[in-house]
Structures are given as structure tokens and as C-alpha cells.
Amino acid sequence: MPLKALALNATLKTSDAKDPSSTDRMIGLIDKALSEYDVVTDVLRLADFNVKPGVTSDEGAGDDWPDIRAKLLDADILLMATPIWLGQPSSVCKRALERMDAFLEETDDQGRMVSYGRVAAVAVVGNEDGAHHVSAELYQALNDVGFTIPANAVAYWVGEAMGSTNFVDLDKVPKVVTKAVDMLARNTAHLAGLLKAKQYPGESA
């Protein structure tokens, strides 16, 4: 069976925004690369949803997170994709991570978080330095809430500091970005397949 991936696009732009999203373009590259390894990717743009602030899996009436959470747990791979704002992941990216904090308490009878057995990868775009800092923040947060991080599981692009060119504006994707995307896809699909076949041992093992 093909592996399933969920890409959470943490751009601040909604789907009906006039300006195109650089984060969306990067997700498209990764989606295409993952498809070479029989991975089917679903993409959700977080800014389109009402993800309420909080650290539980359901924050009550009008909260869209429970449906997003269900899709996340139905997937084998989570791709967290964010632009850089103020040198950090976007606010909607942080909100999604905060909602995943609930996984720390949501465990099975062997003490395994509901997120165990899933792998996570990261995509970052921006016009200032900070891709390494942002990916480090996401790696730590995603690992804390039970995801496994493959080797070289980040693809990023940053433009010239104080420049005006965005990733979505480039006529051609740089070779170094393409290489990173291919490596991310290859390693992520490989590890996801291994974990799907053999889950982590639990406390009673």
C-alpha cells in the first residue's frame, strides 16, 4: 500500500490570497519527489482553518483542529512547512505544534504516544537567514511530541537578506534545493516504510 503524507502549510496567506505562497511552491516540489516513492500527499493550509489556541486535542465549539488531527494521525508522514517571520516559524506553525502537545498525554496501554511510528520532515522558506534556526526549533518540537526525524529531513531556501525576491518568484529552482528535496523524500519515505512495518516497542516489551 502507498504511504500517506500530510503537509501542513503554515503560510500566513489563506488559499484565496492574491499573492502566491512560496511555502506552497516548496511543498509542491516535495510532493512530486515523494510521489516517486509511492507516497500520496494531502496538503492543508492552516490559515484556512480556525485552529484555536490551546494544548488539548479539542478546544471546543468551532475548533478545526480535531479534524486536522485525525488526518495527521491517519498519515505515515508529516511535512511541517513554514515561512520565516522575525527569524522564527510562523505563528500558525507554532499554534499547530502547541496543539500537538496533547500527544504527550495521549498514549496507548504500552505508554506510546499516538504519534509514534510516524516520521516528520521540515520545509522552510524566507528572505532572511534563519532556516537552520527554524528547522532546529521544529525538529525539537516534533521529536518531543513523538515523531521520528529522518536523516537530512529538511529542504529550505532563503533569499538575500533585506532582499525582495521570494522563492515563488524564482524562474528556476536552484540545484542545491532540488538535491535537498530529493534527499528529504528518499530518506523520509524509507524510514516511514520501516516504522509502518515495525512499530516502536512499548513499556511492557
CSV table of C-alpha atoms in Angstrom, one decimal:
chain,number,residue,atom,x,y,z
A,1,MET,CA,0.0,0.0,0.0
A,2,PRO,CA,1.2,3.5,-0.7
A,3,LEU,CA,2.4,5.6,2.2
A,4,LYS,CA,0.3,8.7,3.1
A,5,ALA,CA,1.8,12.1,3.9
A,6,LEU,CA,0.1,15.2,5.3
A,7,ALA,CA,1.7,18.5,4.6
A,8,LEU,CA,0.7,21.4,6.9
A,9,ASN,CA,1.3,24.6,5.1
A,10,ALA,CA,2.0,27.3,7.7
A,11,THR,CA,2.0,30.3,5.4
A,12,LEU,CA,0.1,33.3,6.8
A,13,LYS,CA,-1.7,33.6,3.5
A,14,THR,CA,-5.1,31.9,3.1
A,15,SER,CA,-5.9,30.0,-0.1
A,16,ASP,CA,-7.8,32.9,-1.6
A,17,ALA,CA,-4.9,35.4,-1.2
A,18,LYS,CA,-3.9,37.2,-4.3
A,19,ASP,CA,-0.2,36.7,-3.8
A,20,PRO,CA,1.2,33.1,-4.4
A,21,SER,CA,2.8,31.3,-1.5
A,22,SER,CA,6.5,30.4,-1.5
A,23,THR,CA,5.8,27.7,1.1
A,24,ASP,CA,3.2,26.2,-1.2
A,25,ARG,CA,5.8,26.0,-4.0
A,26,MET,CA,8.3,24.2,-1.8
A,27,ILE,CA,5.6,21.7,-0.7
A,28,GLY,CA,4.8,21.1,-4.4
A,29,LEU,CA,8.4,20.1,-5.1
A,30,ILE,CA,8.5,17.8,-2.1
A,31,ASP,CA,5.1,16.3,-3.0
A,32,LYS,CA,6.4,15.5,-6.5
A,33,ALA,CA,9.6,14.0,-5.1
A,34,LEU,CA,7.7,11.9,-2.5
A,35,SER,CA,5.4,10.5,-5.3
A,36,GLU,CA,8.4,8.8,-6.8
A,37,TYR,CA,8.5,6.6,-3.7
A,38,ASP,CA,4.7,5.8,-3.8
A,39,VAL,CA,3.8,8.4,-1.3
A,40,VAL,CA,0.4,10.2,-1.6
A,41,THR,CA,0.4,13.7,-0.1
A,42,ASP,CA,-2.6,15.7,1.2
A,43,VAL,CA,-2.0,19.4,1.8
A,44,LEU,CA,-3.8,21.6,4.3
A,45,ARG,CA,-3.2,25.4,4.6
A,46,LEU,CA,-3.5,26.1,8.3
A,47,ALA,CA,-4.5,29.7,7.7
A,48,ASP,CA,-7.7,28.5,6.1
A,49,PHE,CA,-8.9,26.9,9.4
A,50,ASN,CA,-9.8,28.0,12.8
A,51,VAL,CA,-7.2,26.3,14.9
A,52,LYS,CA,-7.9,27.6,18.4
A,53,PRO,CA,-5.2,28.4,20.9
A,54,GLY,CA,-4.6,25.7,23.5
A,55,VAL,CA,-2.8,22.5,24.3
A,56,THR,CA,-5.6,19.9,24.1
A,57,SER,CA,-6.8,17.9,21.1
A,58,ASP,CA,-10.2,19.6,21.2
A,59,GLU,CA,-10.7,23.2,22.3
A,60,GLY,CA,-14.5,23.2,21.9
A,61,ALA,CA,-17.1,24.7,19.5
A,62,GLY,CA,-15.7,26.0,16.2
A,63,ASP,CA,-12.3,24.4,16.7
A,64,ASP,CA,-11.0,22.9,13.4
A,65,TRP,CA,-8.0,21.1,15.0
A,66,PRO,CA,-9.8,17.8,15.7
A,67,ASP,CA,-10.3,17.2,12.0
A,68,ILE,CA,-6.8,18.2,11.2
A,69,ARG,CA,-5.5,15.9,14.0
A,70,ALA,CA,-7.4,13.0,12.5
A,71,LYS,CA,-5.8,13.5,9.1
A,72,LEU,CA,-2.4,13.8,10.8
A,73,LEU,CA,-2.8,10.5,12.7
A,74,ASP,CA,-4.1,8.8,9.6
A,75,ALA,CA,-0.8,9.7,7.8
A,76,ASP,CA,2.6,8.0,7.9
A,77,ILE,CA,4.5,11.2,7.2
A,78,LEU,CA,4.0,14.7,8.5
A,79,LEU,CA,5.6,17.6,6.5
A,80,MET,CA,5.7,20.8,8.5
A,81,ALA,CA,6.3,23.6,6.1
A,82,THR,CA,6.7,27.2,7.3
A,83,PRO,CA,8.0,30.6,6.2
A,84,ILE,CA,10.4,32.5,8.4
A,85,TRP,CA,8.9,35.5,10.1
A,86,LEU,CA,11.0,37.5,12.6
A,87,GLY,CA,13.6,34.7,12.4
A,88,GLN,CA,11.1,32.2,13.7
A,89,PRO,CA,8.5,29.7,12.4
A,90,SER,CA,5.2,31.4,11.6
A,91,SER,CA,2.6,31.9,14.3
A,92,VAL,CA,0.2,29.3,12.7
A,93,CYS,CA,3.0,26.8,12.7
A,94,LYS,CA,3.6,27.3,16.4
A,95,ARG,CA,-0.1,27.0,17.1
A,96,ALA,CA,-0.2,23.6,15.4
A,97,LEU,CA,2.8,22.5,17.4
A,98,GLU,CA,1.2,23.7,20.6
A,99,ARG,CA,-1.9,21.6,19.8
A,100,MET,CA,0.3,18.5,19.3
A,101,ASP,CA,1.5,19.0,22.9
A,102,ALA,CA,-1.6,16.9,23.8
A,103,PHE,CA,0.2,13.8,22.4
A,104,LEU,CA,2.4,13.8,25.5
A,105,GLU,CA,-0.6,12.6,27.5
A,106,GLU,CA,-2.4,10.6,24.8
A,107,THR,CA,-0.7,7.2,25.0
A,108,ASP,CA,-1.7,3.6,24.4
A,109,ASP,CA,-1.6,0.8,27.0
A,110,GLN,CA,2.2,0.4,26.4
A,111,GLY,CA,2.9,4.1,27.0
A,112,ARG,CA,3.4,5.0,23.4
A,113,MET,CA,2.2,8.4,22.2
A,114,VAL,CA,-0.5,8.3,19.5
A,115,SER,CA,2.1,9.9,17.1
A,116,TYR,CA,4.6,7.0,17.4
A,117,GLY,CA,5.5,5.3,14.2
A,118,ARG,CA,5.2,8.4,12.2
A,119,VAL,CA,8.0,10.4,10.7
A,120,ALA,CA,8.3,14.2,10.2
A,121,ALA,CA,10.1,16.3,7.8
A,122,VAL,CA,10.5,20.1,7.5
A,123,ALA,CA,10.4,22.7,4.8
A,124,VAL,CA,11.4,26.3,5.3
A,125,VAL,CA,11.4,29.4,3.1
A,126,GLY,CA,12.2,33.0,3.7
A,127,ASN,CA,14.1,36.1,2.8
A,128,GLU,CA,16.4,36.3,5.8
A,129,ASP,CA,18.9,34.0,7.4
A,130,GLY,CA,17.3,31.6,9.9
A,131,ALA,CA,16.5,28.4,8.1
A,132,HIS,CA,18.8,26.4,10.4
A,133,HIS,CA,17.3,28.0,13.5
A,134,VAL,CA,13.7,27.4,12.3
A,135,SER,CA,14.4,23.8,11.4
A,136,ALA,CA,16.1,23.2,14.7
A,137,GLU,CA,13.0,24.5,16.5
A,138,LEU,CA,10.7,22.3,14.5
A,139,TYR,CA,13.0,19.2,14.9
A,140,GLN,CA,13.0,19.5,18.6
A,141,ALA,CA,9.2,20.2,18.9
A,142,LEU,CA,8.2,17.4,16.6
A,143,ASN,CA,10.5,14.9,18.3
A,144,ASP,CA,9.2,15.9,21.7
A,145,VAL,CA,5.6,15.0,20.6
A,146,GLY,CA,6.6,11.6,19.3
A,147,PHE,CA,7.6,12.0,15.7
A,148,THR,CA,10.8,10.4,14.3
A,149,ILE,CA,13.1,12.7,12.3
A,150,PRO,CA,14.9,11.0,9.3
A,151,ALA,CA,18.4,12.0,8.3
A,152,ASN,CA,18.6,15.3,6.3
A,153,ALA,CA,14.8,15.8,6.6
A,154,VAL,CA,14.8,19.4,5.7
A,155,ALA,CA,14.6,21.4,2.5
A,156,TYR,CA,14.9,25.1,2.6
A,157,TRP,CA,15.5,28.3,0.6
A,158,VAL,CA,16.5,31.7,1.9
A,159,GLY,CA,17.0,34.8,-0.2
A,160,GLU,CA,19.3,37.7,0.2
A,161,ALA,CA,18.9,39.5,3.5
A,162,MET,CA,16.7,42.5,3.1
A,163,GLY,CA,16.0,41.5,-0.5
A,164,SER,CA,12.7,41.5,-2.3
A,165,THR,CA,12.8,38.2,-4.2
A,166,ASN,CA,10.8,35.3,-2.8
A,167,PHE,CA,11.2,31.6,-3.6
A,168,VAL,CA,8.0,31.7,-5.6
A,169,ASP,CA,9.5,34.4,-7.8
A,170,LEU,CA,12.4,32.3,-9.0
A,171,ASP,CA,12.4,31.3,-12.6
A,172,LYS,CA,14.4,28.1,-11.8
A,173,VAL,CA,14.8,26.1,-8.6
A,174,PRO,CA,18.4,26.1,-7.6
A,175,LYS,CA,20.1,22.7,-7.9
A,176,VAL,CA,21.0,22.7,-4.2
A,177,VAL,CA,17.3,22.9,-3.3
A,178,THR,CA,16.4,20.2,-5.7
A,179,LYS,CA,19.1,17.9,-4.2
A,180,ALA,CA,17.8,18.6,-0.6
A,181,VAL,CA,14.2,17.9,-1.7
A,182,ASP,CA,15.2,14.6,-3.3
A,183,MET,CA,17.2,13.6,-0.2
A,184,LEU,CA,14.3,14.5,2.1
A,185,ALA,CA,11.8,12.5,0.1
A,186,ARG,CA,14.1,9.4,-0.2
A,187,ASN,CA,15.0,9.3,3.5
A,188,THR,CA,11.5,10.1,4.8
A,189,ALA,CA,9.8,7.5,2.6
A,190,HIS,CA,12.4,4.9,3.6
A,191,LEU,CA,12.0,5.4,7.3
A,192,ALA,CA,8.2,5.7,7.2
A,193,GLY,CA,8.1,2.3,5.5
A,194,LEU,CA,10.3,0.7,8.1
A,195,LEU,CA,8.2,2.1,11.0
A,196,LYS,CA,5.0,1.2,9.4
A,197,ALA,CA,6.2,-2.4,9.2
A,198,LYS,CA,7.5,-2.5,12.7
A,199,GLN,CA,6.3,-0.1,15.4
A,200,TYR,CA,8.4,1.0,18.4
A,201,PRO,CA,8.4,-1.3,21.4
A,202,GLY,CA,6.2,-0.3,24.3
A,203,GLU,CA,6.9,-0.2,28.0
A,204,SER,CA,5.8,-3.8,28.5
A,205,ALA,CA,8.0,-5.1,25.7
